[in-house]
PDB file of C-alpha atoms in Angstrom:
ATOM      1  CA  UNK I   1     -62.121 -14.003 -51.789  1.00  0.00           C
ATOM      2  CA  UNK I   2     -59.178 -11.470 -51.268  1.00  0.00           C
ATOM      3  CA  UNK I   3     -59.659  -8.224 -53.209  1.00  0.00           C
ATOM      4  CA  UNK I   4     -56.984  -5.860 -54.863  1.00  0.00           C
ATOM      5  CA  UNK I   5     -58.122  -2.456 -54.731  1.00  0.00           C
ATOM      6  CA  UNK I   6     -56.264   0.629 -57.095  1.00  0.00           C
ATOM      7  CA  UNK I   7     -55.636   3.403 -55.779  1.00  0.00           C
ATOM      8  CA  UNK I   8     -56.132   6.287 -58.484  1.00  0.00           C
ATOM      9  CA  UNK I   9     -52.481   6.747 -58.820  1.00  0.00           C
ATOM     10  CA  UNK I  10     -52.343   3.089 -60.338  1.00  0.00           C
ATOM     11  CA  UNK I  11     -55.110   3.945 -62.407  1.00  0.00           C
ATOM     12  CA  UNK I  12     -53.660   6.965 -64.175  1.00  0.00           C
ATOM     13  CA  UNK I  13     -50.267   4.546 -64.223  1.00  0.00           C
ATOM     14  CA  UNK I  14     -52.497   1.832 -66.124  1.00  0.00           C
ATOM     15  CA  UNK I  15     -53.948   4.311 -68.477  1.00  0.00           C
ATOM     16  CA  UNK I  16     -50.242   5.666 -69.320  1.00  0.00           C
ATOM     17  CA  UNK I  17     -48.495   2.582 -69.665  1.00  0.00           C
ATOM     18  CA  UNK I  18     -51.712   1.707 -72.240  1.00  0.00           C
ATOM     19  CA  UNK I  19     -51.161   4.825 -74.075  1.00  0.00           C
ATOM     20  CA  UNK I  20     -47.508   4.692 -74.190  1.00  0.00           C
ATOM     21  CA  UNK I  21     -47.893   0.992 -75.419  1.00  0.00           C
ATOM     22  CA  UNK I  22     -50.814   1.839 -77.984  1.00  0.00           C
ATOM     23  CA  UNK I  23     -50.480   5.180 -79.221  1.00  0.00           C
ATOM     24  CA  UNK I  24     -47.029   6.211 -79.062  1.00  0.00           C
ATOM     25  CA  UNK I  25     -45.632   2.450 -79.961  1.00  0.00           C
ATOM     26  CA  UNK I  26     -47.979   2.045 -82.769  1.00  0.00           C
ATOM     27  CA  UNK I  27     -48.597  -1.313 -80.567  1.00  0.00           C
ATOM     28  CA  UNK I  28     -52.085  -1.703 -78.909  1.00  0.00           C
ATOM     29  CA  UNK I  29     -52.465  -5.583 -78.850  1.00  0.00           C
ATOM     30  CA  UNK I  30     -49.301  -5.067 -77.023  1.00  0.00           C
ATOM     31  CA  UNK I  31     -50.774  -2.736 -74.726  1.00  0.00           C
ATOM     32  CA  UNK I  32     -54.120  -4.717 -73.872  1.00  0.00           C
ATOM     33  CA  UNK I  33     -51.342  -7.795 -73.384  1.00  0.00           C
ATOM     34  CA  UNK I  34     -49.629  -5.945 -70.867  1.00  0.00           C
ATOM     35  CA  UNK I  35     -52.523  -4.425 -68.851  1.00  0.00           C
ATOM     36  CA  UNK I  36     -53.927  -7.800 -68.784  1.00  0.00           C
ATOM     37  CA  UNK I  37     -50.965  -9.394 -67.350  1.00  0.00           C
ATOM     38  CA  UNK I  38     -50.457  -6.757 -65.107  1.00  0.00           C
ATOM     39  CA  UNK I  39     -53.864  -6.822 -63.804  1.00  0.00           C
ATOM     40  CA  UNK I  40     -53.538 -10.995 -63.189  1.00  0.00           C
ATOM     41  CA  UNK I  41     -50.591 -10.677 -61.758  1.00  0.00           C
ATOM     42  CA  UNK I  42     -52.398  -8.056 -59.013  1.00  0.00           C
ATOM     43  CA  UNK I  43     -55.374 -11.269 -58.831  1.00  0.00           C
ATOM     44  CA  UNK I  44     -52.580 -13.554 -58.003  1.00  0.00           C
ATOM     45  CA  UNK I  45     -50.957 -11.254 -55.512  1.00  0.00           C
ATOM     46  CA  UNK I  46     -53.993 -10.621 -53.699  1.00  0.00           C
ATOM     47  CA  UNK I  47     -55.461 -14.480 -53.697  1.00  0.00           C
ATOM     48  CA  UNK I  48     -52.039 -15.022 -52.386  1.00  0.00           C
ATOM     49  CA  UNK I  49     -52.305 -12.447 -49.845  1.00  0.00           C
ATOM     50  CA  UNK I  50     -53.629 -14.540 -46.484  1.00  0.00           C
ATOM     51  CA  UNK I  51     -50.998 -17.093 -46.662  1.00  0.00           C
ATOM     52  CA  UNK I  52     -48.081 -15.905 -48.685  1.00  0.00           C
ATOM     53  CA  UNK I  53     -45.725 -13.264 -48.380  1.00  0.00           C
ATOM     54  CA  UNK I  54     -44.648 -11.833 -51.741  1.00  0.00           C
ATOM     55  CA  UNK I  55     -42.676  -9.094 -53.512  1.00  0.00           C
ATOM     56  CA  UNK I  56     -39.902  -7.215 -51.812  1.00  0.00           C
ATOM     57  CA  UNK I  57     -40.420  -4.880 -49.133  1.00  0.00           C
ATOM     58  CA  UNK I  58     -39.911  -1.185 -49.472  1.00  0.00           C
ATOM     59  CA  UNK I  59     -39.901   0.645 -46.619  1.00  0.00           C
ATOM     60  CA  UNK I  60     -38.238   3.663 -48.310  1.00  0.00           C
ATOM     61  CA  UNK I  61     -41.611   4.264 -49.889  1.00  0.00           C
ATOM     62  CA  UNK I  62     -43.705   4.333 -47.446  1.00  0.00           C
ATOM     63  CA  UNK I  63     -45.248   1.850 -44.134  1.00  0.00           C
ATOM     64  CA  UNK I  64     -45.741  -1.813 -45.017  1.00  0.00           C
ATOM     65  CA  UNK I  65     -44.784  -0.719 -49.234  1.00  0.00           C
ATOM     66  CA  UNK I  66     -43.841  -3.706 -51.005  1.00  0.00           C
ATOM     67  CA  UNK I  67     -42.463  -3.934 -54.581  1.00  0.00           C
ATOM     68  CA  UNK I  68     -43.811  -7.344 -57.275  1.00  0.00           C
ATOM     69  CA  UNK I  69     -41.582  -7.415 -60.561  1.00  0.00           C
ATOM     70  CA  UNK I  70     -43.491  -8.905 -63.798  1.00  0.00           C
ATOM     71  CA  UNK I  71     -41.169  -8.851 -66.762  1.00  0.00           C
ATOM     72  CA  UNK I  72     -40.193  -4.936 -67.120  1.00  0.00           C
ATOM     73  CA  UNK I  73     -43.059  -3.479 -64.367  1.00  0.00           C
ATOM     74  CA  UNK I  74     -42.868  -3.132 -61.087  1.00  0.00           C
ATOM     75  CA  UNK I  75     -46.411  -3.262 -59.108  1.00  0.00           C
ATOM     76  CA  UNK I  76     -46.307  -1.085 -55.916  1.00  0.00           C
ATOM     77  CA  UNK I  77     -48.645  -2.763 -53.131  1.00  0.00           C
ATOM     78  CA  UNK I  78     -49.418  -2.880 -49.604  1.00  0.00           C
ATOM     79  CA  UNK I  79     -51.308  -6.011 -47.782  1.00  0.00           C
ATOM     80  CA  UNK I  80     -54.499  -5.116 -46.283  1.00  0.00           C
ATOM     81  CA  UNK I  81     -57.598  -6.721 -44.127  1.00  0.00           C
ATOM     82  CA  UNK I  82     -59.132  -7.312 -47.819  1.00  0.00           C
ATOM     83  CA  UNK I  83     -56.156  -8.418 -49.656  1.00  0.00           C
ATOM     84  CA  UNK I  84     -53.841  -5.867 -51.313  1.00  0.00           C
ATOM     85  CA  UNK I  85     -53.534  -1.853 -51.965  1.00  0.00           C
ATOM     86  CA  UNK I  86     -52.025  -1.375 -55.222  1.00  0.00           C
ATOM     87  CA  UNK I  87     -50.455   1.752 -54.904  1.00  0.00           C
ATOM     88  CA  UNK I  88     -48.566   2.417 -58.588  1.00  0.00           C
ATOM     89  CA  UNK I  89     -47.206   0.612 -61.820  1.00  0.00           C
ATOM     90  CA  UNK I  90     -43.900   1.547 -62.408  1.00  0.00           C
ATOM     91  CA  UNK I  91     -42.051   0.818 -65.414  1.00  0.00           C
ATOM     92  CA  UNK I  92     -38.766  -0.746 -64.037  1.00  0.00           C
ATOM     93  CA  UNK I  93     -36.658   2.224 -65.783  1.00  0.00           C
ATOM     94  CA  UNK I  94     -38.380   4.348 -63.925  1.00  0.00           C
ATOM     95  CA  UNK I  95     -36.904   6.005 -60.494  1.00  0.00           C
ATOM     96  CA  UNK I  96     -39.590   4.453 -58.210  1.00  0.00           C
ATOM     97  CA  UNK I  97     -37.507   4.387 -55.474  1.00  0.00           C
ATOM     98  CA  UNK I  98     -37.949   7.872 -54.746  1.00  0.00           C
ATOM     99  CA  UNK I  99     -41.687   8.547 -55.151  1.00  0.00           C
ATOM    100  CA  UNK I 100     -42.967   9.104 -51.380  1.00  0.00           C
ATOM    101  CA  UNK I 101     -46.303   6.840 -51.121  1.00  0.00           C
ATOM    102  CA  UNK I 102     -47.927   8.206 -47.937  1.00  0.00           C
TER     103      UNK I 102
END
């Protein structure tokens, strides 16, 4: 089975978006919503990933960088032998398109 593997960037992106959600917008069933669709949406992209091209690329950020959109996030990925990279979470306000991923 194809695996998604964070990098620690995504991690620390997870853990803000939670506390942003949670703590700062008085909203944490919102927040464990969102992390859990995020993190299905990084399953699906990965059991996806031997037959199926998906997201946008992004060579701006970096070798073989590809962008997914889910509602108002952006997952930052990368195919590899095992299935995906997942770089960063972005929230789509965000200026993503200038962090350097390499």
């Amino acid at each position: 089975m194809p695996l998604a593997r964070r990098a620690a960037a995504a991690e620390r992106d997870l853990q803000e978006i939670a506390f942003h959600l949670a703590v700062r917008n008085r909203q944490p069933k919102a927040a464990d919503r969102i992390i859990d669709e995020l993190l299905a949406q990084v399953k699906m992209l990965a059991e996806f990933a031997p037959t199926t091209v998906m997201g946008t690329a992004a060579p701006e950020l970096g070798d073989g960088v590809r962008l997914y959109a889910f509602k108002r996030w952006v997952v930052l990925f990368r195919y590899a032998p095992h299935g995906i990279d997942v770089l960063r979470f972005a929230d789509g306000s965000q200026d993503y398109l200038s962090w350097k991923l390499d």
